XYZ file of C-alpha atoms in Angstrom:
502
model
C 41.107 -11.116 18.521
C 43.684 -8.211 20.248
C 41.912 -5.068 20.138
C 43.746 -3.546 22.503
C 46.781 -3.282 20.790
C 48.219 -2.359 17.241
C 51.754 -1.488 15.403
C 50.961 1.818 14.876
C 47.650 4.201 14.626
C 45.853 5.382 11.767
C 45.022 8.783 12.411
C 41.303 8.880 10.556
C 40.789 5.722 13.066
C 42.673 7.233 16.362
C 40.040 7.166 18.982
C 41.181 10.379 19.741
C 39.680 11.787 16.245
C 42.623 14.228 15.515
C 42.698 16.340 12.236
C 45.586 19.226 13.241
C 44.153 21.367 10.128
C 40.636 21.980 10.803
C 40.086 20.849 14.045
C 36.931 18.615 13.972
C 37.457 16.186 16.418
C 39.090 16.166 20.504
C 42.405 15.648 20.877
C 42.324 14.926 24.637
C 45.512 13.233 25.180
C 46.518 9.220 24.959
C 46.208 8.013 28.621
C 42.769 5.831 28.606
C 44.374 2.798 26.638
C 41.461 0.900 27.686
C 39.414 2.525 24.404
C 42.194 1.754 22.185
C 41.213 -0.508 19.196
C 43.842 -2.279 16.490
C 43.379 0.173 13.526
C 43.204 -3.282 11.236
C 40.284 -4.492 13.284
C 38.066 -1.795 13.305
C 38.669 -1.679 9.552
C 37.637 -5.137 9.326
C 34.674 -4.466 11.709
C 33.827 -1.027 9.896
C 33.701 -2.837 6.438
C 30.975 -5.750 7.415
C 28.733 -3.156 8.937
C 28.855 -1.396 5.346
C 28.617 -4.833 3.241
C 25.335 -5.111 5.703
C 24.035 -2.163 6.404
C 24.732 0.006 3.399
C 23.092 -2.135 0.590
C 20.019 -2.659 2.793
C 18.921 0.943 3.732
C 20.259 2.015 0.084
C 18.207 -0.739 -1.722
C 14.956 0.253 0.966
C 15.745 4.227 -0.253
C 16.048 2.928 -3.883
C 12.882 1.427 -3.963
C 11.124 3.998 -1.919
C 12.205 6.816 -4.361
C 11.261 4.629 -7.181
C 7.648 4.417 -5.937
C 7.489 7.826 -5.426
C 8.704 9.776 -8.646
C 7.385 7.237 -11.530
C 4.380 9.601 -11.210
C 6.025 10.905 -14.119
C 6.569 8.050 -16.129
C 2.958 6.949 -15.969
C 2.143 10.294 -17.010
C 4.157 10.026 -20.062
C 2.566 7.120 -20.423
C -0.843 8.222 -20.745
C -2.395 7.807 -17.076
C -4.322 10.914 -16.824
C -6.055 10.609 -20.314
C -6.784 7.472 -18.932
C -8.531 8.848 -16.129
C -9.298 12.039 -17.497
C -8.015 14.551 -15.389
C -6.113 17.536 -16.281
C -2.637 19.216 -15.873
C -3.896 20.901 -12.604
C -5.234 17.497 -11.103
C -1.813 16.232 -12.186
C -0.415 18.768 -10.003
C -2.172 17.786 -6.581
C -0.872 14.692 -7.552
C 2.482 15.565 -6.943
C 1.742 18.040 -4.306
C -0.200 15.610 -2.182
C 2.681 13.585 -1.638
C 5.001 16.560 0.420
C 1.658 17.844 2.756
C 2.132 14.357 4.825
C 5.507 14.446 4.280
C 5.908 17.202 6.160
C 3.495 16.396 9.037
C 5.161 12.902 9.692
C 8.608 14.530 9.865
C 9.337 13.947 13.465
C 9.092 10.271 12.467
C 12.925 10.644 12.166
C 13.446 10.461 15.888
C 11.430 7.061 15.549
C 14.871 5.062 14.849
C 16.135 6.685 18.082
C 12.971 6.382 20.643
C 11.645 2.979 20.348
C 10.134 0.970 22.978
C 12.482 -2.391 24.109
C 9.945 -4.655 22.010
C 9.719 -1.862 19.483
C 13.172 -1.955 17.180
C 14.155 -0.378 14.221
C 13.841 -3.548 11.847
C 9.742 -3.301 13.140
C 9.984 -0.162 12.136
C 11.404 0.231 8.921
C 9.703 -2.943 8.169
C 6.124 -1.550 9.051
C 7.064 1.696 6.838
C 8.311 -0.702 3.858
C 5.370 -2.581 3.709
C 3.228 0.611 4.039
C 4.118 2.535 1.516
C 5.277 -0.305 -1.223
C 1.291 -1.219 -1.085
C 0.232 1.965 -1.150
C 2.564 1.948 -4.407
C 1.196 -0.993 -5.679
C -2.233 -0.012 -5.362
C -1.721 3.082 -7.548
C -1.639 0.776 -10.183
C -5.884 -0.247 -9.660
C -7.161 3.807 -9.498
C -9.670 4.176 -11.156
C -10.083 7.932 -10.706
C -7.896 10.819 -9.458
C -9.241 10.379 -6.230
C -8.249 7.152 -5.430
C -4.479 8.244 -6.891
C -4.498 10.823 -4.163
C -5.449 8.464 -1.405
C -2.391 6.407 -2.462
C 0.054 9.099 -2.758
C -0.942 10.318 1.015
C -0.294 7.080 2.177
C 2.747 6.411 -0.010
C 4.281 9.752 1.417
C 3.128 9.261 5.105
C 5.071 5.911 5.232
C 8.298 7.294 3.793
C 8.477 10.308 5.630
C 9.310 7.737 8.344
C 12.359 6.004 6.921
C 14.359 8.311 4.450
C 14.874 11.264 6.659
C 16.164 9.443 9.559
C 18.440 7.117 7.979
C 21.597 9.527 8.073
C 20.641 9.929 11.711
C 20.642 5.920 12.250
C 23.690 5.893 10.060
C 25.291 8.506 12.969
C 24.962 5.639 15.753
C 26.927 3.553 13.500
C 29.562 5.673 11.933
C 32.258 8.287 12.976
C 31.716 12.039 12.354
C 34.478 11.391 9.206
C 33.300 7.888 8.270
C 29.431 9.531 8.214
C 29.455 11.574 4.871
C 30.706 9.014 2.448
C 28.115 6.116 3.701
C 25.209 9.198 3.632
C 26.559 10.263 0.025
C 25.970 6.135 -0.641
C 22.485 6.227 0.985
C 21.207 9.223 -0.969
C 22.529 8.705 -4.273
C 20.016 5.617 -4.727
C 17.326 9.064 -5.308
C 19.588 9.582 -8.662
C 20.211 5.607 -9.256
C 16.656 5.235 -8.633
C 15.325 7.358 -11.313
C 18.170 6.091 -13.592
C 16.224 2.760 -13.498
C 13.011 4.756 -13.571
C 13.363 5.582 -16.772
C 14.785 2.591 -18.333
C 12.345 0.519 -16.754
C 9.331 2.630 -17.939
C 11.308 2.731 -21.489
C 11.200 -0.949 -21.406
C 7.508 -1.543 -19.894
C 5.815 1.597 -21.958
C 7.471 0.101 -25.633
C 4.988 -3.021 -25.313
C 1.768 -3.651 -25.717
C 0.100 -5.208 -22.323
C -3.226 -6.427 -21.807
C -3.810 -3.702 -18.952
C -2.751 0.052 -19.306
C 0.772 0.780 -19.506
C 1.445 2.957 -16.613
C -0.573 0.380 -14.628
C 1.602 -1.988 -15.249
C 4.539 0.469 -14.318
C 3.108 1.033 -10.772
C 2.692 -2.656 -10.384
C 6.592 -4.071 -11.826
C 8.149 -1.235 -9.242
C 5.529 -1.173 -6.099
C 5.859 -5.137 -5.249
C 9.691 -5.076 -5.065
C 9.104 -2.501 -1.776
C 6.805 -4.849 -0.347
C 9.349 -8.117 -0.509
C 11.569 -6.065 0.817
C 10.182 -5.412 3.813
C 10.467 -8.820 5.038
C 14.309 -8.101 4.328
C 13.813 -4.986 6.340
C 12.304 -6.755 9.729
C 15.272 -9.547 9.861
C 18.677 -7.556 9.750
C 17.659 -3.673 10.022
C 19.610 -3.083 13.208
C 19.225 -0.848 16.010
C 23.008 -0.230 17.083
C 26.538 -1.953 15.557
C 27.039 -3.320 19.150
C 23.803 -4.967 18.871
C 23.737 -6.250 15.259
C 23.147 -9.941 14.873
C 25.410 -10.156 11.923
C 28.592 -9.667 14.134
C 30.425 -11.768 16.014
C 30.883 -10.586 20.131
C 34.437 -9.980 19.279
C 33.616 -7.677 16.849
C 30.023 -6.006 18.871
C 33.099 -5.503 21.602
C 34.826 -3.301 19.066
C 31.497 -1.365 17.833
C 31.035 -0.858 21.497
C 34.501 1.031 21.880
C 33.664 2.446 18.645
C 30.139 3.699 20.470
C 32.021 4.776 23.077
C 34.980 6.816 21.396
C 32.337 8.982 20.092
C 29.805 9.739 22.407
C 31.214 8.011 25.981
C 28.013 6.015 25.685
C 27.753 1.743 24.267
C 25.465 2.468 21.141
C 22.818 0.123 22.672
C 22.233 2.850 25.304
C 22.162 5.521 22.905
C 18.559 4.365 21.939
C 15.149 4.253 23.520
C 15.291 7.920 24.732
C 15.521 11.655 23.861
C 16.757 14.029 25.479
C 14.349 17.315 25.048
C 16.405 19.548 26.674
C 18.801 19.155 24.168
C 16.732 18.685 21.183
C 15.167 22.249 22.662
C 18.890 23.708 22.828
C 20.013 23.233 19.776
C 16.722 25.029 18.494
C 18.609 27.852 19.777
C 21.600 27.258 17.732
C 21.962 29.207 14.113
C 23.751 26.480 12.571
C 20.762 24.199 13.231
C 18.276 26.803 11.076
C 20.785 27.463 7.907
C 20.972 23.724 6.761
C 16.973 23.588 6.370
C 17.416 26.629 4.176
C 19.667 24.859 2.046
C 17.780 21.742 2.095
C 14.506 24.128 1.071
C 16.352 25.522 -1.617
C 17.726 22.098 -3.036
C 14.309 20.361 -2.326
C 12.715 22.885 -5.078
C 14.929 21.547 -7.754
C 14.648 18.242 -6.166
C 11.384 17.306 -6.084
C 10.548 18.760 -9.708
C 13.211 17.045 -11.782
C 12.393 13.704 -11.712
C 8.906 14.294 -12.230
C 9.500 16.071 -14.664
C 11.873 15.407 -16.760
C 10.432 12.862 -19.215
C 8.150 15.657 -20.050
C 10.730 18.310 -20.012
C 12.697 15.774 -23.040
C 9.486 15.547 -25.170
C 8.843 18.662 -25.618
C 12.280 18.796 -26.940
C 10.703 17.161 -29.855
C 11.380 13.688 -28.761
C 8.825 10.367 -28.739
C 7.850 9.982 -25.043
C 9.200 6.710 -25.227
C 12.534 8.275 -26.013
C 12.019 10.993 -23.609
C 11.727 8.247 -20.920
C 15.253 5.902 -21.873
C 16.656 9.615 -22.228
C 16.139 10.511 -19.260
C 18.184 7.933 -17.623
C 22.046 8.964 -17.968
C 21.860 12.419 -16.913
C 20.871 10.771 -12.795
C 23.506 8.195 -13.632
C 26.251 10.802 -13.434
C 24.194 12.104 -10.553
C 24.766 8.747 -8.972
C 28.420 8.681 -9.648
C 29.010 12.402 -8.312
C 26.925 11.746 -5.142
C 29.752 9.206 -4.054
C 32.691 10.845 -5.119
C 31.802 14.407 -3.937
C 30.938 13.283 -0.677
C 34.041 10.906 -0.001
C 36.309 13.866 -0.946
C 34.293 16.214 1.569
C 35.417 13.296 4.304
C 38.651 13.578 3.360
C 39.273 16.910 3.143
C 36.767 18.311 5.787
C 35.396 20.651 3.782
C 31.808 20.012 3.254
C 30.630 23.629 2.806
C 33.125 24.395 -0.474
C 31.676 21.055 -2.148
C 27.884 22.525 -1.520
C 28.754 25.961 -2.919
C 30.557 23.928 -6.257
C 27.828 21.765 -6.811
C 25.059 24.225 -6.295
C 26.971 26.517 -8.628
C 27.155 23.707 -11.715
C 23.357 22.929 -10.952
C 22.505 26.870 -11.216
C 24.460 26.742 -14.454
C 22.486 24.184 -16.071
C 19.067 25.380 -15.201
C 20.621 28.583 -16.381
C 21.146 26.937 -19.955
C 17.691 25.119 -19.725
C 16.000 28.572 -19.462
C 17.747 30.649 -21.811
C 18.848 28.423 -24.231
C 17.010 26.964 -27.559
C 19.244 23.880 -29.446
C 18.193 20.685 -28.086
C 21.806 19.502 -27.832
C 22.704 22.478 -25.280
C 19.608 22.337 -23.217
C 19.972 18.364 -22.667
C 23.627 19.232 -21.183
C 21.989 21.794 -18.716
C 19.788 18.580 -17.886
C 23.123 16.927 -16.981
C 24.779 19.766 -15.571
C 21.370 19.960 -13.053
C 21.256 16.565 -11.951
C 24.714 16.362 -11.363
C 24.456 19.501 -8.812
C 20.587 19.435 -7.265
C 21.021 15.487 -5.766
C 24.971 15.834 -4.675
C 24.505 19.135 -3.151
C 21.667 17.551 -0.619
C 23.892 13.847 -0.261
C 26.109 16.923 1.664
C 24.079 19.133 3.526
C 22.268 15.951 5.434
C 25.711 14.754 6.738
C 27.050 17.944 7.192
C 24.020 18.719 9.572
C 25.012 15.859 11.421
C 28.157 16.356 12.054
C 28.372 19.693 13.797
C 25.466 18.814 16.351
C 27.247 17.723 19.797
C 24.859 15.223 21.326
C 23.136 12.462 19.656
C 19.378 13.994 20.705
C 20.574 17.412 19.424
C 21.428 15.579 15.815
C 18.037 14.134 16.115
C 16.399 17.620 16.870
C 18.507 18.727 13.625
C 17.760 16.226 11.252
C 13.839 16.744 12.633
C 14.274 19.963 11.647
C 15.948 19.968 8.391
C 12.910 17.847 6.848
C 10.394 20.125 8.367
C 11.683 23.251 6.910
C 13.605 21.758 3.682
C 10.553 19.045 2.609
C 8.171 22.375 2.259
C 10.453 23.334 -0.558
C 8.612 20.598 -2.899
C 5.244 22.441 -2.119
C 6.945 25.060 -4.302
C 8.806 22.376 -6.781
C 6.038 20.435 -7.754
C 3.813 23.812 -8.887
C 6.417 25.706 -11.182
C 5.822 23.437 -14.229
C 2.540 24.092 -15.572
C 1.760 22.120 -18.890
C 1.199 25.581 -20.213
C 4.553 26.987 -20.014
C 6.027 23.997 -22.578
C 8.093 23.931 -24.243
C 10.518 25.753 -22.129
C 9.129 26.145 -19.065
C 11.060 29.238 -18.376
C 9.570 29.809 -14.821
C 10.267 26.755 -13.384
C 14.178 26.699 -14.795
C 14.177 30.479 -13.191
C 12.548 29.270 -9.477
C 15.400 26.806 -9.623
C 18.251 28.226 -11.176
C 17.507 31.166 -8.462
C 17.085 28.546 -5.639
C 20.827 26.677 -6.267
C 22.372 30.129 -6.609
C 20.721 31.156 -2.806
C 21.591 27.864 -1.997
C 25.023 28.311 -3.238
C 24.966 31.778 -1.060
C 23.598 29.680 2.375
C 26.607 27.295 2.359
C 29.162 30.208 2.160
C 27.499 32.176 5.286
C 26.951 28.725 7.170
C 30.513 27.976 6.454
C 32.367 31.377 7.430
C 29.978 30.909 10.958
C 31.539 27.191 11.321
C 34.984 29.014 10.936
C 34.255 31.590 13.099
C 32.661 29.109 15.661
C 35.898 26.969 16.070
C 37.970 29.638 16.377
C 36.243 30.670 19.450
C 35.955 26.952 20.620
C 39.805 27.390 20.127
C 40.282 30.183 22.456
C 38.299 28.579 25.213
C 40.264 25.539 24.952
C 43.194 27.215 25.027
C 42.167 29.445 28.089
C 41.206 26.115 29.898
C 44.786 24.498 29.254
C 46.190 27.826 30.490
C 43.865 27.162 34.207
C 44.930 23.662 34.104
C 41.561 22.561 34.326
C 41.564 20.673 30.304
C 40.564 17.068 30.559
C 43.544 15.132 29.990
C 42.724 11.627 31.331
C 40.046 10.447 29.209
C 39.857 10.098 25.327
C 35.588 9.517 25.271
C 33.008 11.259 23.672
C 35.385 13.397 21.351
C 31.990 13.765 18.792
C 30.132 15.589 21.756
C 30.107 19.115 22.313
C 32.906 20.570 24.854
C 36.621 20.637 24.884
C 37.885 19.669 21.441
C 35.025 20.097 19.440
C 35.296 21.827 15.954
C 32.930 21.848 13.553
C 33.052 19.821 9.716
C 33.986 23.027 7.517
């Protein structure tokens, strides 16, 4: 295999990163030839890493948000007047989950500062196997207290795998490549409760020798805990350590490793650097994208939880409510992956926040002031298909313009601090007593997507103001002669060259 060699370059695969209109990446010059990979292998190499990785820590995320929001659905399905507890026990219910969830939230930096015997396939495999019992075991409650017990657990083991997967994903991926297979990642939230509600349409419509929505916790927590086993074999720490490619092709995720950050990927792990996880503390752009997050999260957490109960009181069966409340997260699904592959493309990550933050705002909009049935189950639509996009782009997006692999740590760590309080909020603004319309909860959020909306425009004209200044000082160092010219490494850290992901 020649990997040193090639017709002619791509420039989205150039290991010099160059993008003349906005900047993002170094452009240091073309003399280290020794980093140079065939554009056709690292395509080849690029695609096996996503037929591997992708489908495993999307099917792990699928299953993970699947344990978590069928609250709902065994709501619908009668669990409390099982149990007899009322609307504002059903509440802590849904708020218990978010209190751990934001206490384990430095678990993110987990997948980066593991011990030599202590990889990331132990520990995605421990947090699998954690939280699908815990999911599982919702199903033999026999009081509200025992629910809450396994929704602290539940949340306390996925606080330490979703959040840090875009920051794994970073160690694999380019600062252009890293949206779309993020966008992939987090639309399984939207695919998930597409199944959510099919499945409980299909398990709630019989007529089981144990409860309904006991059954439902049991036919989608077991899945989770198979999976872990699938977890602990190929969950892998770095491409230039994964056991499902060849050496040739760990030699090319190696370069790859080393294009972005000057560092082999294997040695990008085990440590963190504080110092830089305490700088970019400092930084504003580190602060606005947990706003966002916040805002989104409000919206985010309450919809699909909600939304089965939302459809019946449109004067549906809650059977009905439950298969209806499948194909407005479908679309979700679809515009998760499209909206964030254009944002790679075109570099502009901020305008595709403000648009889809917009169209959610519109729907919850419609969902509060509106009346026909027909018109309020297109706001439904208009909401998933803005609240879940908009946050599949502010996690890369946060990502991308941190210049050190601790400092993305330190930012992702942040951004689920800050933004995974916003549920706290989202799970207490629909009270069973505002039905049918529920017109403070549509207002929280329709107000939330519009700030968010706001967020992404003021973190996006500080990007643009940023990179013009990092274009002066470049320019001012070419002018002294003292621009690196020699070496083509690390063009995703910080220094000369960097831009930030508009």
């Amino acid at each position: 295999m020649d990997i040193s060699k090639g017709d002619e370059l791509d420039p989205t695969q150039n290991m010099h990163e160059r993008t003349d209109a906005n900047y993002d990446d170094k452009s240091l010059g073309l003399e280290n030839e020794s980093l140079y990979i065939d554009p056709a292998v690292e395509k080849r190499v690029r695609r096996k890493i996503d037929r591997v990785l992708i489908p495993l820590v999307m099917g792990l995320y699928l299953v993970a948000f699947l344990d978590r929001s069928n609250i709902g659905n065994a709501e619908t399905a009668g669990m409390s007047k099982d149990l007899g507890f009322d609307d504002a026990h059903y509440q802590w219910l849904l708020t218990i989950f978010y209190i751990p969830y934001i206490v384990f939230e430095w678990a993110a930096l987990m997948w980066k500062a593991h011990l030599p015997t202590y990889t990331a396939a132990v520990w995605a495999c421990c947090c699998v196997l954690v939280w699908g019992l815990a999911s599982t075991l919702q199903a033999a409650a026999f009081d509200w207290s025992g629910l809450m017990v396994c929704r602290f657990f539940l949340a306390m083991a996925e606080a330490g795998y979703g959040p840090g997967v875009p920051y794994l994903l970073s160690f694999f991926y380019k600062r252009h490549e890293l949206g779309f297979r993020c966008g992939l990642f987090l639309s399984a939230a939207p695919l998930a409760t597409t199944f959510a509600g099919a499945l409980a349409y299909g398990i709630t419509s019989g007529h089981p020798h144990i409860a309904n929505w006991r059954l439902l916790f049991i036919v989608e927590g077991i899945p989770s805990v198979i999976l872990a086993a699938l977890a602990f074999f190929f969950m892998p720490d770095s491409a230039d350590t994964a056991r499902f490619l060849t050496e040739e092709e760990k030699q090319v995720a190696k370069l790859r490793a080393i294009q972005q950050t000057g560092k082999e990927g294997a040695s990008r792990i085990g440590h963190v650097n504080v110092k830089d996880v305490l700088l970019s503390l400092k930084d504003i752009k580190t602060w606005l994208p947990p706003l966002m997050y916040f805002s989104c999260n409000v919206s985010f957490s309450s919809l699909p939880v909600f939304l089965p109960t939302i459809i019946q009181n449109m004067g549906f069966t809650a059977i009905n409510a439950q298969g209806l409340s499948a194909p407005p997260y479908f679309l979700s699904f679809m515009v998760c992956i499209l909206t964030t592959w254009i944002a790679d493309k075109t570099r502009q990550r901020g305008l595709m926040i403000i648009g889809l933050s917009l169209v959610a705002g519109v729907g919850y909009v419609l969902l509060l002031a509106c009346k026909s049935v027909g018109v309020r189950y297109f706001g439904v639509f208009l909401a998933a298909a803005g609240v879940f996009p908009a946050i599949s782009n502010i996690l890369p997006w946060t990502i991308n313009n941190q210049g050190s692999d601790s400092k993305r740590g330190g930012g992702i760590a942040l951004l689920n601090i800050i933004g995974q309080c916003g549920p706290l909020l989202g799970t207490r603004v629909y009270p069973a007593s505002d039905a049918p319309y529920y017109v403070k909860g549509m207002g929280v959020c329709a107000g939330f997507m519009f700030f968010n909306a706001f967020l992404a425009l003021v973190l996006r004209t500080y990007l643009s103001w940023e990179n013009k200044k990092f274009e002066k000082n470049d320019e001012a160092a070419r002018q002294a002669g003292i621009a690196p010219r020699s070496s083509s490494i690390g063009v995703e850290n910080e220094g000369y060259g960097f831009r930030n992901f508009l």
